[in-house]
Amino acid sequence: VRLSRFRDKVVVLDLGGVTCGPCVRLLPELARVATDYAGKDVVVVPVFDGDSPEAVEKWLSNRGATGLTHYFH
């Protein structure tokens, strides 16, 4: 993902993985921020490193965070 895509926006960048304990604990807060600021100049950008798209989709779905747009490194 290129951050220039979000020019003139506040970017909340989260780097994580599906086996990361702190990432799991942070996910509900990230989802809340994304919802609270939807349609405003704030974007939440979760980036997953080393995980397959399928694993991330399942991981997010199991945690009720399917509304987050996510990216892969």
PDB file with SEQRES, HELIX, SHEET and CRYST1 records, atoms N, CA, C and O in Angstrom:
SEQRES   1 A   73  VAL ARG LEU SER ARG PHE ARG ASP LYS VAL VAL VAL LEU          
SEQRES   2 A   73  ASP LEU GLY GLY VAL THR CYS GLY PRO CYS VAL ARG LEU          
SEQRES   3 A   73  LEU PRO GLU LEU ALA ARG VAL ALA THR ASP TYR ALA GLY          
SEQRES   4 A   73  LYS ASP VAL VAL VAL VAL PRO VAL PHE ASP GLY ASP SER          
SEQRES   5 A   73  PRO GLU ALA VAL GLU LYS TRP LEU SER ASN ARG GLY ALA          
SEQRES   6 A   73  THR GLY LEU THR HIS TYR PHE HIS                              
HELIX    1 AA1 LEU A    3  PHE A    6  5                                   4    
HELIX    2 AA2 GLY A   21  ASP A   36  1                                  16    
HELIX    3 AA3 PRO A   53  ASN A   62  1                                  10    
SHEET    1 AA1 3 VAL A  10  GLY A  16  0                                        
SHEET    2 AA1 3 VAL A  42  PHE A  48  1                                        
SHEET    3 AA1 3 TYR A  71  PHE A  72  1                                        
CRYST1    1.000    1.000    1.000  90.00  90.00  90.00 P 1           1          
ATOM      1  N   VAL A   1       0.844  -1.169   0.000  1.00  0.00           N  
ATOM      2  CA  VAL A   1       0.000   0.000   0.000  1.00  0.00           C  
ATOM      3  C   VAL A   1       0.896   1.241   0.000  1.00  0.00           C  
ATOM      4  O   VAL A   1       1.917   1.289   0.685  1.00  0.00           O  
ATOM      5  N   ARG A   2       0.500   2.210  -0.761  1.00  0.00           N  
ATOM      6  CA  ARG A   2       1.230   3.479  -0.803  1.00  0.00           C  
ATOM      7  C   ARG A   2       0.469   4.495   0.043  1.00  0.00           C  
ATOM      8  O   ARG A   2      -0.719   4.737  -0.167  1.00  0.00           O  
ATOM      9  N   LEU A   3       1.173   5.079   0.995  1.00  0.00           N  
ATOM     10  CA  LEU A   3       0.524   6.057   1.862  1.00  0.00           C  
ATOM     11  C   LEU A   3       0.095   7.304   1.100  1.00  0.00           C  
ATOM     12  O   LEU A   3      -0.777   8.037   1.566  1.00  0.00           O  
ATOM     13  N   SER A   4       0.689   7.557  -0.057  1.00  0.00           N  
ATOM     14  CA  SER A   4       0.275   8.708  -0.861  1.00  0.00           C  
ATOM     15  C   SER A   4      -1.192   8.587  -1.281  1.00  0.00           C  
ATOM     16  O   SER A   4      -1.835   9.580  -1.620  1.00  0.00           O  
ATOM     17  N   ARG A   5      -1.697   7.384  -1.255  1.00  0.00           N  
ATOM     18  CA  ARG A   5      -3.117   7.141  -1.563  1.00  0.00           C  
ATOM     19  C   ARG A   5      -4.028   7.857  -0.559  1.00  0.00           C  
ATOM     20  O   ARG A   5      -5.178   8.170  -0.866  1.00  0.00           O  
ATOM     21  N   PHE A   6      -3.505   8.109   0.630  1.00  0.00           N  
ATOM     22  CA  PHE A   6      -4.295   8.729   1.694  1.00  0.00           C  
ATOM     23  C   PHE A   6      -3.872  10.172   1.960  1.00  0.00           C  
ATOM     24  O   PHE A   6      -4.001  10.668   3.079  1.00  0.00           O  
ATOM     25  N   ARG A   7      -3.375  10.830   0.942  1.00  0.00           N  
ATOM     26  CA  ARG A   7      -2.922  12.210   1.069  1.00  0.00           C  
ATOM     27  C   ARG A   7      -4.026  13.080   1.678  1.00  0.00           C  
ATOM     28  O   ARG A   7      -5.202  12.934   1.345  1.00  0.00           O  
ATOM     29  N   ASP A   8      -3.629  13.978   2.568  1.00  0.00           N  
ATOM     30  CA  ASP A   8      -4.542  14.912   3.250  1.00  0.00           C  
ATOM     31  C   ASP A   8      -5.489  14.223   4.228  1.00  0.00           C  
ATOM     32  O   ASP A   8      -6.525  14.784   4.586  1.00  0.00           O  
ATOM     33  N   LYS A   9      -5.148  13.030   4.655  1.00  0.00           N  
ATOM     34  CA  LYS A   9      -5.947  12.324   5.656  1.00  0.00           C  
ATOM     35  C   LYS A   9      -5.070  11.975   6.849  1.00  0.00           C  
ATOM     36  O   LYS A   9      -3.852  11.854   6.718  1.00  0.00           O  
ATOM     37  N   VAL A  10      -5.678  11.819   7.986  1.00  0.00           N  
ATOM     38  CA  VAL A  10      -4.987  11.282   9.155  1.00  0.00           C  
ATOM     39  C   VAL A  10      -4.978   9.771   8.987  1.00  0.00           C  
ATOM     40  O   VAL A  10      -6.025   9.162   8.769  1.00  0.00           O  
ATOM     41  N   VAL A  11      -3.798   9.162   9.089  1.00  0.00           N  
ATOM     42  CA  VAL A  11      -3.666   7.723   8.872  1.00  0.00           C  
ATOM     43  C   VAL A  11      -3.308   7.040  10.191  1.00  0.00           C  
ATOM     44  O   VAL A  11      -2.311   7.383  10.827  1.00  0.00           O  
ATOM     45  N   VAL A  12      -4.122   6.080  10.590  1.00  0.00           N  
ATOM     46  CA  VAL A  12      -3.820   5.218  11.732  1.00  0.00           C  
ATOM     47  C   VAL A  12      -3.275   3.927  11.129  1.00  0.00           C  
ATOM     48  O   VAL A  12      -4.025   3.114  10.589  1.00  0.00           O  
ATOM     49  N   LEU A  13      -1.967   3.755  11.229  1.00  0.00           N  
ATOM     50  CA  LEU A  13      -1.294   2.622  10.608  1.00  0.00           C  
ATOM     51  C   LEU A  13      -1.015   1.561  11.663  1.00  0.00           C  
ATOM     52  O   LEU A  13      -0.386   1.838  12.684  1.00  0.00           O  
ATOM     53  N   ASP A  14      -1.488   0.343  11.409  1.00  0.00           N  
ATOM     54  CA  ASP A  14      -1.285  -0.757  12.345  1.00  0.00           C  
ATOM     55  C   ASP A  14      -0.607  -1.900  11.607  1.00  0.00           C  
ATOM     56  O   ASP A  14      -1.131  -2.404  10.614  1.00  0.00           O  
ATOM     57  N   LEU A  15       0.556  -2.305  12.091  1.00  0.00           N  
ATOM     58  CA  LEU A  15       1.278  -3.433  11.516  1.00  0.00           C  
ATOM     59  C   LEU A  15       1.088  -4.625  12.434  1.00  0.00           C  
ATOM     60  O   LEU A  15       1.397  -4.547  13.623  1.00  0.00           O  
ATOM     61  N   GLY A  16       0.588  -5.720  11.900  1.00  0.00           N  
ATOM     62  CA  GLY A  16       0.313  -6.853  12.780  1.00  0.00           C  
ATOM     63  C   GLY A  16       0.290  -8.173  12.054  1.00  0.00           C  
ATOM     64  O   GLY A  16       0.635  -8.273  10.876  1.00  0.00           O  
ATOM     65  N   GLY A  17      -0.123  -9.178  12.786  1.00  0.00           N  
ATOM     66  CA  GLY A  17      -0.221 -10.527  12.245  1.00  0.00           C  
ATOM     67  C   GLY A  17      -1.252 -11.320  13.021  1.00  0.00           C  
ATOM     68  O   GLY A  17      -1.614 -10.956  14.140  1.00  0.00           O  
ATOM     69  N   VAL A  18      -1.719 -12.395  12.429  1.00  0.00           N  
ATOM     70  CA  VAL A  18      -2.800 -13.173  13.032  1.00  0.00           C  
ATOM     71  C   VAL A  18      -2.358 -13.938  14.272  1.00  0.00           C  
ATOM     72  O   VAL A  18      -3.209 -14.401  15.032  1.00  0.00           O  
ATOM     73  N   THR A  19      -1.067 -14.083  14.500  1.00  0.00           N  
ATOM     74  CA  THR A  19      -0.596 -14.783  15.694  1.00  0.00           C  
ATOM     75  C   THR A  19      -0.086 -13.829  16.768  1.00  0.00           C  
ATOM     76  O   THR A  19       0.536 -14.266  17.736  1.00  0.00           O  
ATOM     77  N   CYS A  20      -0.336 -12.555  16.611  1.00  0.00           N  
ATOM     78  CA  CYS A  20       0.162 -11.519  17.515  1.00  0.00           C  
ATOM     79  C   CYS A  20      -0.880 -11.229  18.594  1.00  0.00           C  
ATOM     80  O   CYS A  20      -1.958 -10.718  18.292  1.00  0.00           O  
ATOM     81  N   GLY A  21      -0.566 -11.551  19.844  1.00  0.00           N  
ATOM     82  CA  GLY A  21      -1.494 -11.323  20.953  1.00  0.00           C  
ATOM     83  C   GLY A  21      -1.915  -9.871  21.108  1.00  0.00           C  
ATOM     84  O   GLY A  21      -3.111  -9.601  21.208  1.00  0.00           O  
ATOM     85  N   PRO A  22      -0.979  -8.921  21.132  1.00  0.00           N  
ATOM     86  CA  PRO A  22      -1.370  -7.514  21.240  1.00  0.00           C  
ATOM     87  C   PRO A  22      -2.236  -7.048  20.061  1.00  0.00           C  
ATOM     88  O   PRO A  22      -3.104  -6.192  20.227  1.00  0.00           O  
ATOM     89  N   CYS A  23      -1.998  -7.612  18.878  1.00  0.00           N  
ATOM     90  CA  CYS A  23      -2.815  -7.263  17.712  1.00  0.00           C  
ATOM     91  C   CYS A  23      -4.267  -7.674  17.926  1.00  0.00           C  
ATOM     92  O   CYS A  23      -5.189  -6.936  17.578  1.00  0.00           O  
ATOM     93  N   VAL A  24      -4.459  -8.840  18.493  1.00  0.00           N  
ATOM     94  CA  VAL A  24      -5.808  -9.339  18.779  1.00  0.00           C  
ATOM     95  C   VAL A  24      -6.513  -8.402  19.754  1.00  0.00           C  
ATOM     96  O   VAL A  24      -7.686  -8.077  19.572  1.00  0.00           O  
ATOM     97  N   ARG A  25      -5.797  -7.972  20.785  1.00  0.00           N  
ATOM     98  CA  ARG A  25      -6.397  -7.088  21.786  1.00  0.00           C  
ATOM     99  C   ARG A  25      -6.704  -5.694  21.220  1.00  0.00           C  
ATOM    100  O   ARG A  25      -7.646  -5.043  21.672  1.00  0.00           O  
ATOM    101  N   LEU A  26      -5.934  -5.238  20.253  1.00  0.00           N  
ATOM    102  CA  LEU A  26      -6.117  -3.914  19.672  1.00  0.00           C  
ATOM    103  C   LEU A  26      -7.216  -3.874  18.618  1.00  0.00           C  
ATOM    104  O   LEU A  26      -7.771  -2.808  18.353  1.00  0.00           O  
ATOM    105  N   LEU A  27      -7.533  -4.990  18.024  1.00  0.00           N  
ATOM    106  CA  LEU A  27      -8.468  -5.037  16.905  1.00  0.00           C  
ATOM    107  C   LEU A  27      -9.821  -4.382  17.183  1.00  0.00           C  
ATOM    108  O   LEU A  27     -10.283  -3.612  16.342  1.00  0.00           O  
ATOM    109  N   PRO A  28     -10.482  -4.641  18.310  1.00  0.00           N  
ATOM    110  CA  PRO A  28     -11.775  -3.988  18.539  1.00  0.00           C  
ATOM    111  C   PRO A  28     -11.667  -2.463  18.562  1.00  0.00           C  
ATOM    112  O   PRO A  28     -12.568  -1.771  18.089  1.00  0.00           O  
ATOM    113  N   GLU A  29     -10.585  -1.947  19.103  1.00  0.00           N  
ATOM    114  CA  GLU A  29     -10.396  -0.495  19.135  1.00  0.00           C  
ATOM    115  C   GLU A  29     -10.172   0.058  17.731  1.00  0.00           C  
ATOM    116  O   GLU A  29     -10.708   1.113  17.391  1.00  0.00           O  
ATOM    117  N   LEU A  30      -9.398  -0.630  16.924  1.00  0.00           N  
ATOM    118  CA  LEU A  30      -9.194  -0.192  15.544  1.00  0.00           C  
ATOM    119  C   LEU A  30     -10.508  -0.189  14.770  1.00  0.00           C  
ATOM    120  O   LEU A  30     -10.787   0.743  14.016  1.00  0.00           O  
ATOM    121  N   ALA A  31     -11.305  -1.222  14.956  1.00  0.00           N  
ATOM    122  CA  ALA A  31     -12.603  -1.298  14.287  1.00  0.00           C  
ATOM    123  C   ALA A  31     -13.505  -0.157  14.745  1.00  0.00           C  
ATOM    124  O   ALA A  31     -14.238   0.414  13.937  1.00  0.00           O  
ATOM    125  N   ARG A  32     -13.458   0.181  16.036  1.00  0.00           N  
ATOM    126  CA  ARG A  32     -14.270   1.289  16.560  1.00  0.00           C  
ATOM    127  C   ARG A  32     -13.828   2.617  15.957  1.00  0.00           C  
ATOM    128  O   ARG A  32     -14.665   3.425  15.556  1.00  0.00           O  
ATOM    129  N   VAL A  33     -12.531   2.844  15.892  1.00  0.00           N  
ATOM    130  CA  VAL A  33     -12.013   4.082  15.303  1.00  0.00           C  
ATOM    131  C   VAL A  33     -12.438   4.181  13.840  1.00  0.00           C  
ATOM    132  O   VAL A  33     -12.876   5.239  13.387  1.00  0.00           O  
ATOM    133  N   ALA A  34     -12.310   3.076  13.101  1.00  0.00           N  
ATOM    134  CA  ALA A  34     -12.709   3.069  11.689  1.00  0.00           C  
ATOM    135  C   ALA A  34     -14.187   3.416  11.547  1.00  0.00           C  
ATOM    136  O   ALA A  34     -14.558   4.170  10.647  1.00  0.00           O  
ATOM    137  N   THR A  35     -15.024   2.884  12.411  1.00  0.00           N  
ATOM    138  CA  THR A  35     -16.460   3.164  12.361  1.00  0.00           C  
ATOM    139  C   THR A  35     -16.760   4.594  12.779  1.00  0.00           C  
ATOM    140  O   THR A  35     -17.520   5.293  12.109  1.00  0.00           O  
ATOM    141  N   ASP A  36     -16.168   5.032  13.881  1.00  0.00           N  
ATOM    142  CA  ASP A  36     -16.421   6.383  14.392  1.00  0.00           C  
ATOM    143  C   ASP A  36     -16.014   7.474  13.412  1.00  0.00           C  
ATOM    144  O   ASP A  36     -16.646   8.528  13.353  1.00  0.00           O  
ATOM    145  N   TYR A  37     -14.961   7.224  12.644  1.00  0.00           N  
ATOM    146  CA  TYR A  37     -14.446   8.243  11.741  1.00  0.00           C  
ATOM    147  C   TYR A  37     -14.760   7.965  10.270  1.00  0.00           C  
ATOM    148  O   TYR A  37     -14.199   8.614   9.387  1.00  0.00           O  
ATOM    149  N   ALA A  38     -15.633   7.027  10.002  1.00  0.00           N  
ATOM    150  CA  ALA A  38     -16.026   6.727   8.621  1.00  0.00           C  
ATOM    151  C   ALA A  38     -16.594   7.985   7.964  1.00  0.00           C  
ATOM    152  O   ALA A  38     -17.416   8.689   8.550  1.00  0.00           O  
ATOM    153  N   GLY A  39     -16.147   8.252   6.748  1.00  0.00           N  
ATOM    154  CA  GLY A  39     -16.636   9.418   6.021  1.00  0.00           C  
ATOM    155  C   GLY A  39     -15.905  10.703   6.375  1.00  0.00           C  
ATOM    156  O   GLY A  39     -16.208  11.758   5.818  1.00  0.00           O  
ATOM    157  N   LYS A  40     -14.953  10.632   7.289  1.00  0.00           N  
ATOM    158  CA  LYS A  40     -14.160  11.800   7.668  1.00  0.00           C  
ATOM    159  C   LYS A  40     -12.754  11.609   7.108  1.00  0.00           C  
ATOM    160  O   LYS A  40     -12.477  10.615   6.438  1.00  0.00           O  
ATOM    161  N   ASP A  41     -11.883  12.549   7.379  1.00  0.00           N  
ATOM    162  CA  ASP A  41     -10.525  12.490   6.841  1.00  0.00           C  
ATOM    163  C   ASP A  41      -9.591  11.670   7.720  1.00  0.00           C  
ATOM    164  O   ASP A  41      -8.447  12.059   7.958  1.00  0.00           O  
ATOM    165  N   VAL A  42     -10.083  10.537   8.197  1.00  0.00           N  
ATOM    166  CA  VAL A  42      -9.290   9.614   9.006  1.00  0.00           C  
ATOM    167  C   VAL A  42      -9.448   8.228   8.392  1.00  0.00           C  
ATOM    168  O   VAL A  42     -10.556   7.810   8.058  1.00  0.00           O  
ATOM    169  N   VAL A  43      -8.344   7.530   8.248  1.00  0.00           N  
ATOM    170  CA  VAL A  43      -8.403   6.181   7.688  1.00  0.00           C  
ATOM    171  C   VAL A  43      -7.554   5.247   8.554  1.00  0.00           C  
ATOM    172  O   VAL A  43      -6.429   5.578   8.929  1.00  0.00           O  
ATOM    173  N   VAL A  44      -8.107   4.090   8.858  1.00  0.00           N  
ATOM    174  CA  VAL A  44      -7.388   3.062   9.603  1.00  0.00           C  
ATOM    175  C   VAL A  44      -6.823   2.083   8.578  1.00  0.00           C  
ATOM    176  O   VAL A  44      -7.556   1.534   7.755  1.00  0.00           O  
ATOM    177  N   VAL A  45      -5.504   1.874   8.642  1.00  0.00           N  
ATOM    178  CA  VAL A  45      -4.823   1.026   7.659  1.00  0.00           C  
ATOM    179  C   VAL A  45      -4.120  -0.118   8.383  1.00  0.00           C  
ATOM    180  O   VAL A  45      -2.962   0.028   8.774  1.00  0.00           O  
ATOM    181  N   PRO A  46      -4.797  -1.260   8.570  1.00  0.00           N  
ATOM    182  CA  PRO A  46      -4.115  -2.423   9.125  1.00  0.00           C  
ATOM    183  C   PRO A  46      -3.319  -3.134   8.020  1.00  0.00           C  
ATOM    184  O   PRO A  46      -3.850  -3.435   6.952  1.00  0.00           O  
ATOM    185  N   VAL A  47      -2.057  -3.390   8.296  1.00  0.00           N  
ATOM    186  CA  VAL A  47      -1.185  -4.073   7.344  1.00  0.00           C  
ATOM    187  C   VAL A  47      -0.745  -5.388   7.976  1.00  0.00           C  
ATOM    188  O   VAL A  47      -0.191  -5.398   9.075  1.00  0.00           O  
ATOM    189  N   PHE A  48      -0.990  -6.483   7.290  1.00  0.00           N  
ATOM    190  CA  PHE A  48      -0.642  -7.806   7.799  1.00  0.00           C  
ATOM    191  C   PHE A  48       0.587  -8.311   7.069  1.00  0.00           C  
ATOM    192  O   PHE A  48       0.640  -8.284   5.839  1.00  0.00           O  
ATOM    193  N   ASP A  49       1.563  -8.764   7.813  1.00  0.00           N  
ATOM    194  CA  ASP A  49       2.818  -9.223   7.239  1.00  0.00           C  
ATOM    195  C   ASP A  49       2.985 -10.721   7.483  1.00  0.00           C  
ATOM    196  O   ASP A  49       2.885 -11.191   8.617  1.00  0.00           O  
ATOM    197  N   GLY A  50       3.237 -11.454   6.421  1.00  0.00           N  
ATOM    198  CA  GLY A  50       3.536 -12.874   6.550  1.00  0.00           C  
ATOM    199  C   GLY A  50       2.327 -13.778   6.666  1.00  0.00           C  
ATOM    200  O   GLY A  50       2.481 -14.972   6.919  1.00  0.00           O  
ATOM    201  N   ASP A  51       1.137 -13.248   6.490  1.00  0.00           N  
ATOM    202  CA  ASP A  51      -0.082 -14.050   6.578  1.00  0.00           C  
ATOM    203  C   ASP A  51      -0.772 -14.076   5.223  1.00  0.00           C  
ATOM    204  O   ASP A  51      -0.725 -13.098   4.478  1.00  0.00           O  
ATOM    205  N   SER A  52      -1.411 -15.192   4.906  1.00  0.00           N  
ATOM    206  CA  SER A  52      -2.138 -15.276   3.643  1.00  0.00           C  
ATOM    207  C   SER A  52      -3.428 -14.455   3.736  1.00  0.00           C  
ATOM    208  O   SER A  52      -3.979 -14.296   4.825  1.00  0.00           O  
ATOM    209  N   PRO A  53      -3.909 -13.937   2.616  1.00  0.00           N  
ATOM    210  CA  PRO A  53      -5.174 -13.208   2.636  1.00  0.00           C  
ATOM    211  C   PRO A  53      -6.314 -14.037   3.233  1.00  0.00           C  
ATOM    212  O   PRO A  53      -7.171 -13.502   3.937  1.00  0.00           O  
ATOM    213  N   GLU A  54      -6.322 -15.340   2.951  1.00  0.00           N  
ATOM    214  CA  GLU A  54      -7.385 -16.202   3.482  1.00  0.00           C  
ATOM    215  C   GLU A  54      -7.319 -16.283   5.000  1.00  0.00           C  
ATOM    216  O   GLU A  54      -8.347 -16.224   5.675  1.00  0.00           O  
ATOM    217  N   ALA A  55      -6.102 -16.420   5.541  1.00  0.00           N  
ATOM    218  CA  ALA A  55      -5.938 -16.499   6.996  1.00  0.00           C  
ATOM    219  C   ALA A  55      -6.381 -15.205   7.660  1.00  0.00           C  
ATOM    220  O   ALA A  55      -7.012 -15.230   8.717  1.00  0.00           O  
ATOM    221  N   VAL A  56      -6.053 -14.077   7.045  1.00  0.00           N  
ATOM    222  CA  VAL A  56      -6.443 -12.787   7.616  1.00  0.00           C  
ATOM    223  C   VAL A  56      -7.950 -12.604   7.557  1.00  0.00           C  
ATOM    224  O   VAL A  56      -8.558 -12.159   8.531  1.00  0.00           O  
ATOM    225  N   GLU A  57      -8.562 -12.941   6.426  1.00  0.00           N  
ATOM    226  CA  GLU A  57     -10.021 -12.841   6.300  1.00  0.00           C  
ATOM    227  C   GLU A  57     -10.713 -13.645   7.394  1.00  0.00           C  
ATOM    228  O   GLU A  57     -11.638 -13.152   8.040  1.00  0.00           O  
ATOM    229  N   LYS A  58     -10.274 -14.865   7.600  1.00  0.00           N  
ATOM    230  CA  LYS A  58     -10.866 -15.728   8.629  1.00  0.00           C  
ATOM    231  C   LYS A  58     -10.630 -15.136  10.014  1.00  0.00           C  
ATOM    232  O   LYS A  58     -11.538 -15.106  10.845  1.00  0.00           O  
ATOM    233  N   TRP A  59      -9.419 -14.669  10.258  1.00  0.00           N  
ATOM    234  CA  TRP A  59      -9.050 -14.076  11.550  1.00  0.00           C  
ATOM    235  C   TRP A  59      -9.913 -12.867  11.853  1.00  0.00           C  
ATOM    236  O   TRP A  59     -10.415 -12.733  12.969  1.00  0.00           O  
ATOM    237  N   LEU A  60     -10.097 -11.977  10.874  1.00  0.00           N  
ATOM    238  CA  LEU A  60     -10.923 -10.787  11.069  1.00  0.00           C  
ATOM    239  C   LEU A  60     -12.388 -11.165  11.259  1.00  0.00           C  
ATOM    240  O   LEU A  60     -13.071 -10.613  12.122  1.00  0.00           O  
ATOM    241  N   SER A  61     -12.865 -12.103  10.452  1.00  0.00           N  
ATOM    242  CA  SER A  61     -14.256 -12.529  10.538  1.00  0.00           C  
ATOM    243  C   SER A  61     -14.574 -13.133  11.901  1.00  0.00           C  
ATOM    244  O   SER A  61     -15.625 -12.850  12.476  1.00  0.00           O  
ATOM    245  N   ASN A  62     -13.674 -13.959  12.417  1.00  0.00           N  
ATOM    246  CA  ASN A  62     -13.878 -14.583  13.725  1.00  0.00           C  
ATOM    247  C   ASN A  62     -13.920 -13.559  14.853  1.00  0.00           C  
ATOM    248  O   ASN A  62     -14.433 -13.844  15.935  1.00  0.00           O  
ATOM    249  N   ARG A  63     -13.386 -12.383  14.606  1.00  0.00           N  
ATOM    250  CA  ARG A  63     -13.341 -11.339  15.628  1.00  0.00           C  
ATOM    251  C   ARG A  63     -14.329 -10.212  15.341  1.00  0.00           C  
ATOM    252  O   ARG A  63     -14.306  -9.184  16.018  1.00  0.00           O  
ATOM    253  N   GLY A  64     -15.191 -10.392  14.353  1.00  0.00           N  
ATOM    254  CA  GLY A  64     -16.229  -9.411  14.052  1.00  0.00           C  
ATOM    255  C   GLY A  64     -15.703  -8.110  13.478  1.00  0.00           C  
ATOM    256  O   GLY A  64     -16.338  -7.067  13.634  1.00  0.00           O  
ATOM    257  N   ALA A  65     -14.563  -8.151  12.820  1.00  0.00           N  
ATOM    258  CA  ALA A  65     -13.964  -6.932  12.288  1.00  0.00           C  
ATOM    259  C   ALA A  65     -13.914  -6.966  10.765  1.00  0.00           C  
ATOM    260  O   ALA A  65     -12.919  -6.556  10.168  1.00  0.00           O  
ATOM    261  N   THR A  66     -14.965  -7.444  10.142  1.00  0.00           N  
ATOM    262  CA  THR A  66     -14.972  -7.581   8.693  1.00  0.00           C  
ATOM    263  C   THR A  66     -15.062  -6.232   7.994  1.00  0.00           C  
ATOM    264  O   THR A  66     -14.826  -6.165   6.788  1.00  0.00           O  
ATOM    265  N   GLY A  67     -15.391  -5.165   8.694  1.00  0.00           N  
ATOM    266  CA  GLY A  67     -15.502  -3.844   8.071  1.00  0.00           C  
ATOM    267  C   GLY A  67     -14.180  -3.146   7.848  1.00  0.00           C  
ATOM    268  O   GLY A  67     -14.140  -2.108   7.187  1.00  0.00           O  
ATOM    269  N   LEU A  68     -13.104  -3.680   8.374  1.00  0.00           N  
ATOM    270  CA  LEU A  68     -11.802  -3.047   8.189  1.00  0.00           C  
ATOM    271  C   LEU A  68     -11.249  -3.391   6.808  1.00  0.00           C  
ATOM    272  O   LEU A  68     -11.247  -4.551   6.397  1.00  0.00           O  
ATOM    273  N   THR A  69     -10.785  -2.368   6.106  1.00  0.00           N  
ATOM    274  CA  THR A  69     -10.054  -2.602   4.865  1.00  0.00           C  
ATOM    275  C   THR A  69      -8.635  -2.917   5.262  1.00  0.00           C  
ATOM    276  O   THR A  69      -8.030  -2.160   6.020  1.00  0.00           O  
ATOM    277  N   HIS A  70      -8.092  -3.996   4.780  1.00  0.00           N  
ATOM    278  CA  HIS A  70      -6.767  -4.416   5.216  1.00  0.00           C  
ATOM    279  C   HIS A  70      -5.849  -4.609   4.013  1.00  0.00           C  
ATOM    280  O   HIS A  70      -6.289  -4.781   2.877  1.00  0.00           O  
ATOM    281  N   TYR A  71      -4.584  -4.574   4.312  1.00  0.00           N  
ATOM    282  CA  TYR A  71      -3.554  -4.637   3.286  1.00  0.00           C  
ATOM    283  C   TYR A  71      -2.535  -5.680   3.668  1.00  0.00           C  
ATOM    284  O   TYR A  71      -2.417  -6.045   4.838  1.00  0.00           O  
ATOM    285  N   PHE A  72      -1.805  -6.157   2.697  1.00  0.00           N  
ATOM    286  CA  PHE A  72      -0.803  -7.206   2.944  1.00  0.00           C  
ATOM    287  C   PHE A  72       0.553  -6.720   2.496  1.00  0.00           C  
ATOM    288  O   PHE A  72       0.682  -6.013   1.496  1.00  0.00           O  
ATOM    289  N   HIS A  73       1.553  -7.105   3.245  1.00  0.00           N  
ATOM    290  CA  HIS A  73       2.927  -6.779   2.881  1.00  0.00           C  
ATOM    291  C   HIS A  73       3.597  -8.026   2.341  1.00  0.00           C  
ATOM    292  O   HIS A  73       4.770  -7.985   1.970  1.00  0.00           O  
TER     293      HIS A  73                                                      
END                                                                             
